[in-house]
PDB file of C-alpha atoms in Angstrom:
ATOM      1  CA  UNK A   1      -0.104  -0.045  -0.078  1.00  0.00           C
ATOM      2  CA  UNK A   2       1.406   3.321  -0.911  1.00  0.00           C
ATOM      3  CA  UNK A   3       1.731   6.146   1.626  1.00  0.00           C
ATOM      4  CA  UNK A   4      -1.073   8.041   0.017  1.00  0.00           C
ATOM      5  CA  UNK A   5      -3.231   4.982   0.171  1.00  0.00           C
ATOM      6  CA  UNK A   6      -2.389   4.365   3.862  1.00  0.00           C
ATOM      7  CA  UNK A   7      -3.305   8.160   4.728  1.00  0.00           C
ATOM      8  CA  UNK A   8      -6.611   7.718   2.433  1.00  0.00           C
ATOM      9  CA  UNK A   9      -7.400   4.604   4.496  1.00  0.00           C
ATOM     10  CA  UNK A  10      -6.759   6.262   8.058  1.00  0.00           C
ATOM     11  CA  UNK A  11      -8.717   9.230   7.097  1.00  0.00           C
ATOM     12  CA  UNK A  12     -11.640   7.225   5.979  1.00  0.00           C
ATOM     13  CA  UNK A  13     -11.638   5.364   9.243  1.00  0.00           C
ATOM     14  CA  UNK A  14     -11.779   8.435  11.077  1.00  0.00           C
ATOM     15  CA  UNK A  15     -14.549   9.786   8.986  1.00  0.00           C
ATOM     16  CA  UNK A  16     -16.617   6.865  10.014  1.00  0.00           C
ATOM     17  CA  UNK A  17     -15.921   7.238  13.595  1.00  0.00           C
ATOM     18  CA  UNK A  18     -17.279  10.910  13.068  1.00  0.00           C
ATOM     19  CA  UNK A  19     -20.450   9.493  11.596  1.00  0.00           C
ATOM     20  CA  UNK A  20     -21.004   7.064  14.338  1.00  0.00           C
ATOM     21  CA  UNK A  21     -20.521   9.347  16.868  1.00  0.00           C
ATOM     22  CA  UNK A  22     -22.808  11.997  15.543  1.00  0.00           C
ATOM     23  CA  UNK A  23     -25.197   9.224  14.735  1.00  0.00           C
ATOM     24  CA  UNK A  24     -25.349   8.471  18.623  1.00  0.00           C
ATOM     25  CA  UNK A  25     -26.744  11.914  19.197  1.00  0.00           C
ATOM     26  CA  UNK A  26     -28.772  12.650  16.156  1.00  0.00           C
ATOM     27  CA  UNK A  27     -30.678   9.210  15.526  1.00  0.00           C
ATOM     28  CA  UNK A  28     -32.433   8.878  19.192  1.00  0.00           C
ATOM     29  CA  UNK A  29     -33.761  12.385  18.956  1.00  0.00           C
ATOM     30  CA  UNK A  30     -35.113  11.878  15.256  1.00  0.00           C
ATOM     31  CA  UNK A  31     -38.801  11.761  14.999  1.00  0.00           C
ATOM     32  CA  UNK A  32     -39.377  12.367  18.633  1.00  0.00           C
ATOM     33  CA  UNK A  33     -40.460  15.485  20.685  1.00  0.00           C
ATOM     34  CA  UNK A  34     -37.718  18.033  20.737  1.00  0.00           C
ATOM     35  CA  UNK A  35     -37.573  21.303  21.410  1.00  0.00           C
ATOM     36  CA  UNK A  36     -36.749  23.960  18.655  1.00  0.00           C
ATOM     37  CA  UNK A  37     -34.908  27.126  19.070  1.00  0.00           C
ATOM     38  CA  UNK A  38     -34.898  29.982  16.350  1.00  0.00           C
ATOM     39  CA  UNK A  39     -31.346  31.475  15.845  1.00  0.00           C
ATOM     40  CA  UNK A  40     -32.271  34.239  13.592  1.00  0.00           C
ATOM     41  CA  UNK A  41     -34.421  37.318  14.335  1.00  0.00           C
ATOM     42  CA  UNK A  42     -36.989  37.857  11.735  1.00  0.00           C
ATOM     43  CA  UNK A  43     -36.847  34.678  10.166  1.00  0.00           C
ATOM     44  CA  UNK A  44     -37.030  30.935  11.134  1.00  0.00           C
ATOM     45  CA  UNK A  45     -33.337  29.297  11.391  1.00  0.00           C
ATOM     46  CA  UNK A  46     -34.078  26.208  13.518  1.00  0.00           C
ATOM     47  CA  UNK A  47     -31.457  24.612  15.783  1.00  0.00           C
ATOM     48  CA  UNK A  48     -31.981  21.532  18.157  1.00  0.00           C
ATOM     49  CA  UNK A  49     -30.148  19.694  20.773  1.00  0.00           C
ATOM     50  CA  UNK A  50     -29.114  17.014  18.049  1.00  0.00           C
ATOM     51  CA  UNK A  51     -27.371  19.637  15.954  1.00  0.00           C
ATOM     52  CA  UNK A  52     -25.387  20.843  19.219  1.00  0.00           C
ATOM     53  CA  UNK A  53     -24.429  17.647  20.580  1.00  0.00           C
ATOM     54  CA  UNK A  54     -23.451  16.032  17.416  1.00  0.00           C
ATOM     55  CA  UNK A  55     -21.255  18.954  16.943  1.00  0.00           C
ATOM     56  CA  UNK A  56     -19.907  18.747  20.334  1.00  0.00           C
ATOM     57  CA  UNK A  57     -18.689  15.044  19.792  1.00  0.00           C
ATOM     58  CA  UNK A  58     -17.560  15.857  16.479  1.00  0.00           C
ATOM     59  CA  UNK A  59     -15.073  18.738  17.602  1.00  0.00           C
ATOM     60  CA  UNK A  60     -14.136  16.602  20.647  1.00  0.00           C
ATOM     61  CA  UNK A  61     -12.860  13.584  18.250  1.00  0.00           C
ATOM     62  CA  UNK A  62     -11.149  15.960  16.066  1.00  0.00           C
ATOM     63  CA  UNK A  63      -9.045  17.899  19.089  1.00  0.00           C
ATOM     64  CA  UNK A  64      -8.195  14.526  20.056  1.00  0.00           C
ATOM     65  CA  UNK A  65      -6.877  13.125  16.819  1.00  0.00           C
ATOM     66  CA  UNK A  66      -5.775  16.541  15.311  1.00  0.00           C
ATOM     67  CA  UNK A  67      -4.923  18.995  17.890  1.00  0.00           C
ATOM     68  CA  UNK A  68      -3.166  21.568  15.633  1.00  0.00           C
ATOM     69  CA  UNK A  69      -6.119  21.879  12.864  1.00  0.00           C
ATOM     70  CA  UNK A  70      -8.631  24.150  13.130  1.00  0.00           C
ATOM     71  CA  UNK A  71     -12.293  23.863  13.520  1.00  0.00           C
ATOM     72  CA  UNK A  72     -15.416  25.533  11.992  1.00  0.00           C
ATOM     73  CA  UNK A  73     -18.607  24.445  13.378  1.00  0.00           C
ATOM     74  CA  UNK A  74     -22.220  25.994  12.356  1.00  0.00           C
ATOM     75  CA  UNK A  75     -23.254  25.821  16.027  1.00  0.00           C
ATOM     76  CA  UNK A  76     -20.005  26.654  18.048  1.00  0.00           C
ATOM     77  CA  UNK A  77     -17.847  28.958  15.755  1.00  0.00           C
ATOM     78  CA  UNK A  78     -14.332  28.804  15.163  1.00  0.00           C
ATOM     79  CA  UNK A  79     -11.325  27.489  16.725  1.00  0.00           C
ATOM     80  CA  UNK A  80      -7.440  28.027  15.427  1.00  0.00           C
ATOM     81  CA  UNK A  81      -9.030  29.848  12.342  1.00  0.00           C
ATOM     82  CA  UNK A  82      -5.477  30.480  11.420  1.00  0.00           C
ATOM     83  CA  UNK A  83      -4.485  26.822  10.842  1.00  0.00           C
ATOM     84  CA  UNK A  84      -3.561  25.522   7.525  1.00  0.00           C
ATOM     85  CA  UNK A  85      -5.997  22.601   7.687  1.00  0.00           C
ATOM     86  CA  UNK A  86      -9.336  23.303   8.865  1.00  0.00           C
ATOM     87  CA  UNK A  87     -12.308  21.033   9.637  1.00  0.00           C
ATOM     88  CA  UNK A  88     -15.756  22.479   8.720  1.00  0.00           C
ATOM     89  CA  UNK A  89     -18.663  20.858  10.313  1.00  0.00           C
ATOM     90  CA  UNK A  90     -22.446  20.990   9.835  1.00  0.00           C
ATOM     91  CA  UNK A  91     -23.767  18.631  12.432  1.00  0.00           C
ATOM     92  CA  UNK A  92     -27.561  18.398  11.126  1.00  0.00           C
ATOM     93  CA  UNK A  93     -27.742  19.928   7.661  1.00  0.00           C
ATOM     94  CA  UNK A  94     -31.226  20.282   6.739  1.00  0.00           C
ATOM     95  CA  UNK A  95     -32.655  20.799  10.356  1.00  0.00           C
ATOM     96  CA  UNK A  96     -36.098  21.750   8.877  1.00  0.00           C
ATOM     97  CA  UNK A  97     -36.287  18.256   7.556  1.00  0.00           C
ATOM     98  CA  UNK A  98     -35.102  16.714  10.831  1.00  0.00           C
ATOM     99  CA  UNK A  99     -37.656  18.639  12.998  1.00  0.00           C
ATOM    100  CA  UNK A 100     -40.473  17.189  10.288  1.00  0.00           C
ATOM    101  CA  UNK A 101     -39.183  13.584  10.500  1.00  0.00           C
ATOM    102  CA  UNK A 102     -37.945  13.881   6.755  1.00  0.00           C
ATOM    103  CA  UNK A 103     -35.065  11.424   6.343  1.00  0.00           C
ATOM    104  CA  UNK A 104     -32.924  13.905   3.662  1.00  0.00           C
ATOM    105  CA  UNK A 105     -30.950  15.596   6.399  1.00  0.00           C
ATOM    106  CA  UNK A 106     -27.316  14.802   7.100  1.00  0.00           C
ATOM    107  CA  UNK A 107     -24.127  15.340   8.977  1.00  0.00           C
ATOM    108  CA  UNK A 108     -21.254  17.010   7.238  1.00  0.00           C
ATOM    109  CA  UNK A 109     -17.541  16.951   7.936  1.00  0.00           C
ATOM    110  CA  UNK A 110     -15.138  18.536   5.612  1.00  0.00           C
ATOM    111  CA  UNK A 111     -11.261  19.110   5.665  1.00  0.00           C
ATOM    112  CA  UNK A 112      -9.843  22.347   4.128  1.00  0.00           C
ATOM    113  CA  UNK A 113      -6.375  21.896   3.398  1.00  0.00           C
ATOM    114  CA  UNK A 114      -4.610  25.188   2.360  1.00  0.00           C
ATOM    115  CA  UNK A 115      -7.669  26.463   0.997  1.00  0.00           C
ATOM    116  CA  UNK A 116      -8.769  23.266  -0.882  1.00  0.00           C
ATOM    117  CA  UNK A 117     -11.745  20.888   0.290  1.00  0.00           C
ATOM    118  CA  UNK A 118      -9.946  17.680   0.165  1.00  0.00           C
ATOM    119  CA  UNK A 119     -11.735  15.176   2.652  1.00  0.00           C
ATOM    120  CA  UNK A 120     -15.478  14.973   2.866  1.00  0.00           C
ATOM    121  CA  UNK A 121     -18.139  12.920   4.782  1.00  0.00           C
ATOM    122  CA  UNK A 122     -22.052  13.009   4.380  1.00  0.00           C
ATOM    123  CA  UNK A 123     -23.770  10.699   6.662  1.00  0.00           C
ATOM    124  CA  UNK A 124     -27.541   9.938   6.539  1.00  0.00           C
ATOM    125  CA  UNK A 125     -27.764   7.368   9.771  1.00  0.00           C
ATOM    126  CA  UNK A 126     -31.375   6.842   9.482  1.00  0.00           C
ATOM    127  CA  UNK A 127     -31.136   5.492   5.945  1.00  0.00           C
ATOM    128  CA  UNK A 128     -27.586   3.679   7.099  1.00  0.00           C
ATOM    129  CA  UNK A 129     -25.900   5.501   4.421  1.00  0.00           C
ATOM    130  CA  UNK A 130     -22.260   7.157   4.736  1.00  0.00           C
ATOM    131  CA  UNK A 131     -20.365   8.995   1.707  1.00  0.00           C
ATOM    132  CA  UNK A 132     -16.801   9.530   1.869  1.00  0.00           C
ATOM    133  CA  UNK A 133     -14.147  11.309  -0.086  1.00  0.00           C
ATOM    134  CA  UNK A 134     -11.031  10.313   1.330  1.00  0.00           C
ATOM    135  CA  UNK A 135      -8.528  12.459  -0.898  1.00  0.00           C
ATOM    136  CA  UNK A 136      -8.307   9.690  -3.287  1.00  0.00           C
ATOM    137  CA  UNK A 137     -11.825   8.516  -4.508  1.00  0.00           C
ATOM    138  CA  UNK A 138     -15.356   8.655  -3.252  1.00  0.00           C
ATOM    139  CA  UNK A 139     -17.619   5.626  -2.056  1.00  0.00           C
ATOM    140  CA  UNK A 140     -20.654   4.584  -0.548  1.00  0.00           C
ATOM    141  CA  UNK A 141     -21.061   2.574   2.284  1.00  0.00           C
ATOM    142  CA  UNK A 142     -24.182   0.846   3.707  1.00  0.00           C
ATOM    143  CA  UNK A 143     -23.473  -1.604   6.537  1.00  0.00           C
ATOM    144  CA  UNK A 144     -20.650  -3.917   5.288  1.00  0.00           C
ATOM    145  CA  UNK A 145     -21.569  -3.076   1.434  1.00  0.00           C
ATOM    146  CA  UNK A 146     -19.010  -0.516  -0.223  1.00  0.00           C
ATOM    147  CA  UNK A 147     -19.210   0.861  -3.713  1.00  0.00           C
ATOM    148  CA  UNK A 148     -17.361   3.558  -5.592  1.00  0.00           C
ATOM    149  CA  UNK A 149     -19.444   6.623  -6.289  1.00  0.00           C
ATOM    150  CA  UNK A 150     -19.495   7.646  -9.899  1.00  0.00           C
ATOM    151  CA  UNK A 151     -21.486  10.649 -11.569  1.00  0.00           C
ATOM    152  CA  UNK A 152     -23.798   9.940 -14.492  1.00  0.00           C
ATOM    153  CA  UNK A 153     -22.564  11.050 -18.181  1.00  0.00           C
ATOM    154  CA  UNK A 154     -25.533  13.474 -18.731  1.00  0.00           C
ATOM    155  CA  UNK A 155     -24.248  16.496 -21.116  1.00  0.00           C
ATOM    156  CA  UNK A 156     -27.663  18.125 -21.775  1.00  0.00           C
ATOM    157  CA  UNK A 157     -29.965  20.110 -19.926  1.00  0.00           C
ATOM    158  CA  UNK A 158     -32.895  18.550 -21.462  1.00  0.00           C
ATOM    159  CA  UNK A 159     -31.655  14.967 -19.948  1.00  0.00           C
ATOM    160  CA  UNK A 160     -30.984  16.540 -16.625  1.00  0.00           C
ATOM    161  CA  UNK A 161     -32.533  15.648 -13.374  1.00  0.00           C
ATOM    162  CA  UNK A 162     -32.002  18.666 -10.919  1.00  0.00           C
ATOM    163  CA  UNK A 163     -32.212  19.325  -7.641  1.00  0.00           C
ATOM    164  CA  UNK A 164     -32.528  22.513  -5.489  1.00  0.00           C
ATOM    165  CA  UNK A 165     -33.429  22.878  -1.876  1.00  0.00           C
ATOM    166  CA  UNK A 166     -35.805  25.606  -1.767  1.00  0.00           C
ATOM    167  CA  UNK A 167     -36.833  27.751  -5.227  1.00  0.00           C
ATOM    168  CA  UNK A 168     -37.813  30.589  -2.876  1.00  0.00           C
ATOM    169  CA  UNK A 169     -34.076  31.153  -1.507  1.00  0.00           C
ATOM    170  CA  UNK A 170     -33.388  32.298  -5.245  1.00  0.00           C
ATOM    171  CA  UNK A 171     -33.652  36.147  -5.135  1.00  0.00           C
ATOM    172  CA  UNK A 172     -33.364  39.302  -7.495  1.00  0.00           C
ATOM    173  CA  UNK A 173     -31.457  38.600 -10.824  1.00  0.00           C
ATOM    174  CA  UNK A 174     -30.409  35.036  -9.575  1.00  0.00           C
ATOM    175  CA  UNK A 175     -34.182  34.147  -9.479  1.00  0.00           C
ATOM    176  CA  UNK A 176     -34.454  34.740 -13.208  1.00  0.00           C
ATOM    177  CA  UNK A 177     -31.556  32.447 -14.092  1.00  0.00           C
ATOM    178  CA  UNK A 178     -32.785  29.941 -11.802  1.00  0.00           C
ATOM    179  CA  UNK A 179     -36.328  29.919 -13.589  1.00  0.00           C
ATOM    180  CA  UNK A 180     -34.577  29.706 -16.938  1.00  0.00           C
ATOM    181  CA  UNK A 181     -32.819  26.564 -15.907  1.00  0.00           C
ATOM    182  CA  UNK A 182     -35.590  24.975 -14.100  1.00  0.00           C
ATOM    183  CA  UNK A 183     -37.585  25.143 -17.346  1.00  0.00           C
ATOM    184  CA  UNK A 184     -34.811  23.629 -19.532  1.00  0.00           C
ATOM    185  CA  UNK A 185     -34.061  20.502 -17.517  1.00  0.00           C
ATOM    186  CA  UNK A 186     -36.048  17.187 -17.751  1.00  0.00           C
ATOM    187  CA  UNK A 187     -37.040  16.752 -13.803  1.00  0.00           C
ATOM    188  CA  UNK A 188     -36.862  18.961 -10.977  1.00  0.00           C
ATOM    189  CA  UNK A 189     -36.737  18.345  -7.446  1.00  0.00           C
ATOM    190  CA  UNK A 190     -36.857  19.998  -3.906  1.00  0.00           C
ATOM    191  CA  UNK A 191     -36.233  19.769  -0.580  1.00  0.00           C
ATOM    192  CA  UNK A 192     -33.328  17.375  -0.118  1.00  0.00           C
ATOM    193  CA  UNK A 193     -30.505  19.437   1.250  1.00  0.00           C
ATOM    194  CA  UNK A 194     -27.087  17.831   1.166  1.00  0.00           C
ATOM    195  CA  UNK A 195     -28.559  14.576   0.320  1.00  0.00           C
ATOM    196  CA  UNK A 196     -29.022  15.820  -3.323  1.00  0.00           C
ATOM    197  CA  UNK A 197     -25.286  16.230  -3.722  1.00  0.00           C
ATOM    198  CA  UNK A 198     -24.864  12.392  -2.290  1.00  0.00           C
ATOM    199  CA  UNK A 199     -27.643  11.476  -5.438  1.00  0.00           C
ATOM    200  CA  UNK A 200     -25.328  13.413  -7.885  1.00  0.00           C
ATOM    201  CA  UNK A 201     -22.243  11.540  -6.791  1.00  0.00           C
ATOM    202  CA  UNK A 202     -23.902   8.214  -6.848  1.00  0.00           C
ATOM    203  CA  UNK A 203     -25.506   8.797 -10.753  1.00  0.00           C
ATOM    204  CA  UNK A 204     -28.913   9.377  -9.474  1.00  0.00           C
ATOM    205  CA  UNK A 205     -29.097  12.999 -10.236  1.00  0.00           C
ATOM    206  CA  UNK A 206     -27.364  15.202 -12.788  1.00  0.00           C
ATOM    207  CA  UNK A 207     -27.404  18.774 -11.317  1.00  0.00           C
ATOM    208  CA  UNK A 208     -27.491  20.648  -8.042  1.00  0.00           C
ATOM    209  CA  UNK A 209     -28.018  24.305  -7.662  1.00  0.00           C
ATOM    210  CA  UNK A 210     -28.000  26.068  -4.238  1.00  0.00           C
ATOM    211  CA  UNK A 211     -27.988  30.038  -3.347  1.00  0.00           C
ATOM    212  CA  UNK A 212     -26.793  31.317  -0.380  1.00  0.00           C
ATOM    213  CA  UNK A 213     -24.672  28.531   0.947  1.00  0.00           C
ATOM    214  CA  UNK A 214     -22.227  29.153   4.091  1.00  0.00           C
ATOM    215  CA  UNK A 215     -19.204  27.160   4.215  1.00  0.00           C
ATOM    216  CA  UNK A 216     -20.192  24.488   6.631  1.00  0.00           C
ATOM    217  CA  UNK A 217     -23.125  23.830   3.982  1.00  0.00           C
ATOM    218  CA  UNK A 218     -20.857  22.772   1.268  1.00  0.00           C
ATOM    219  CA  UNK A 219     -17.453  22.311   2.377  1.00  0.00           C
ATOM    220  CA  UNK A 220     -17.980  18.458   3.015  1.00  0.00           C
ATOM    221  CA  UNK A 221     -19.609  18.075  -0.115  1.00  0.00           C
ATOM    222  CA  UNK A 222     -17.133  19.534  -2.647  1.00  0.00           C
ATOM    223  CA  UNK A 223     -14.583  16.462  -2.514  1.00  0.00           C
ATOM    224  CA  UNK A 224     -17.505  13.910  -2.491  1.00  0.00           C
ATOM    225  CA  UNK A 225     -18.494  15.335  -5.931  1.00  0.00           C
ATOM    226  CA  UNK A 226     -15.124  15.934  -7.333  1.00  0.00           C
ATOM    227  CA  UNK A 227     -13.685  12.406  -6.386  1.00  0.00           C
ATOM    228  CA  UNK A 228     -16.931  10.818  -7.909  1.00  0.00           C
ATOM    229  CA  UNK A 229     -16.001  12.460 -11.127  1.00  0.00           C
ATOM    230  CA  UNK A 230     -18.097  15.481 -10.997  1.00  0.00           C
ATOM    231  CA  UNK A 231     -17.639  19.489 -11.342  1.00  0.00           C
ATOM    232  CA  UNK A 232     -18.662  21.735  -8.933  1.00  0.00           C
ATOM    233  CA  UNK A 233     -18.383  25.658  -8.605  1.00  0.00           C
ATOM    234  CA  UNK A 234     -19.630  29.166  -8.015  1.00  0.00           C
ATOM    235  CA  UNK A 235     -21.676  30.301 -10.704  1.00  0.00           C
ATOM    236  CA  UNK A 236     -19.675  33.608 -10.764  1.00  0.00           C
ATOM    237  CA  UNK A 237     -16.807  31.386 -11.602  1.00  0.00           C
ATOM    238  CA  UNK A 238     -15.008  31.211  -8.189  1.00  0.00           C
ATOM    239  CA  UNK A 239     -13.943  28.083  -6.141  1.00  0.00           C
ATOM    240  CA  UNK A 240     -16.892  26.231  -4.529  1.00  0.00           C
ATOM    241  CA  UNK A 241     -14.680  26.348  -1.501  1.00  0.00           C
ATOM    242  CA  UNK A 242     -15.971  30.276  -1.292  1.00  0.00           C
ATOM    243  CA  UNK A 243     -19.734  29.307  -0.811  1.00  0.00           C
ATOM    244  CA  UNK A 244     -22.510  31.495  -2.071  1.00  0.00           C
ATOM    245  CA  UNK A 245     -24.320  30.412  -5.023  1.00  0.00           C
ATOM    246  CA  UNK A 246     -22.986  26.817  -6.011  1.00  0.00           C
ATOM    247  CA  UNK A 247     -23.480  24.543  -8.967  1.00  0.00           C
ATOM    248  CA  UNK A 248     -22.514  20.854  -9.320  1.00  0.00           C
ATOM    249  CA  UNK A 249     -22.717  18.832 -12.417  1.00  0.00           C
ATOM    250  CA  UNK A 250     -22.212  15.372 -13.544  1.00  0.00           C
ATOM    251  CA  UNK A 251     -19.830  16.603 -16.675  1.00  0.00           C
ATOM    252  CA  UNK A 252     -18.048  19.620 -17.381  1.00  0.00           C
ATOM    253  CA  UNK A 253     -20.787  20.443 -20.515  1.00  0.00           C
ATOM    254  CA  UNK A 254     -23.514  20.147 -18.370  1.00  0.00           C
ATOM    255  CA  UNK A 255     -21.927  22.586 -15.635  1.00  0.00           C
ATOM    256  CA  UNK A 256     -21.150  25.143 -18.460  1.00  0.00           C
ATOM    257  CA  UNK A 257     -24.524  24.752 -19.835  1.00  0.00           C
ATOM    258  CA  UNK A 258     -26.443  25.174 -16.505  1.00  0.00           C
ATOM    259  CA  UNK A 259     -24.067  27.905 -15.207  1.00  0.00           C
ATOM    260  CA  UNK A 260     -24.712  29.999 -18.612  1.00  0.00           C
ATOM    261  CA  UNK A 261     -28.734  29.716 -17.819  1.00  0.00           C
ATOM    262  CA  UNK A 262     -28.187  30.558 -14.323  1.00  0.00           C
ATOM    263  CA  UNK A 263     -26.032  33.935 -15.536  1.00  0.00           C
ATOM    264  CA  UNK A 264     -28.680  34.881 -18.152  1.00  0.00           C
ATOM    265  CA  UNK A 265     -26.319  33.787 -21.041  1.00  0.00           C
ATOM    266  CA  UNK A 266     -26.900  31.362 -24.096  1.00  0.00           C
ATOM    267  CA  UNK A 267     -25.867  27.895 -23.249  1.00  0.00           C
TER     268      UNK A 267
END
């Protein structure tokens, strides 16, 4: 086994452990009576004990294993923000789905190394699914079953299956671009949050477009898409690591066509 392969195997084992620890906090609280707090005045940004406790155990494990690395989490902020390596955590991406009992939420953990997202975890414990990008490849695990993640070969908007979380999140000029793209794709689905990116990596969707993302919403998903063979970036041409309005696609041709529509250009 090469040194790189050995490092990847070690990292994959660590991600599995993070998934297990988080699931111990989220699953017992899913589809149970649970207090919901609102983090934002004038809007609804829910958070629950599941979010906080899952992030707590993930942070503790990272601090123990990688004490010099930085940590950024949705619920508890940043630690060692100047570190070259930074773990980015969304303990429950899709809290709205979580509190409604819809199993399309997930635990996200990504590793940003010198500005590039290299390692990623998407765990959906209710479905028993763990999506991992270990730095070399991406794969999906269900129990003892493991198989590689590979995107589809879709190249045209007219054949594309597309996801976005909520069309109401697209505002202003971006809304016009989204509507143009929505009308051009074959199939449009809503409400899958992070799970849509897992479906793209697994070849079951072809496009995912999201507006207003924070770094913890996307960092774990970037390496999963890339290491499954897909393309991901900001609609304005910047790297996906900068978050914001992000597009992911199975192929470069599809990415460019969708990006042109979102920007109001000819595909």
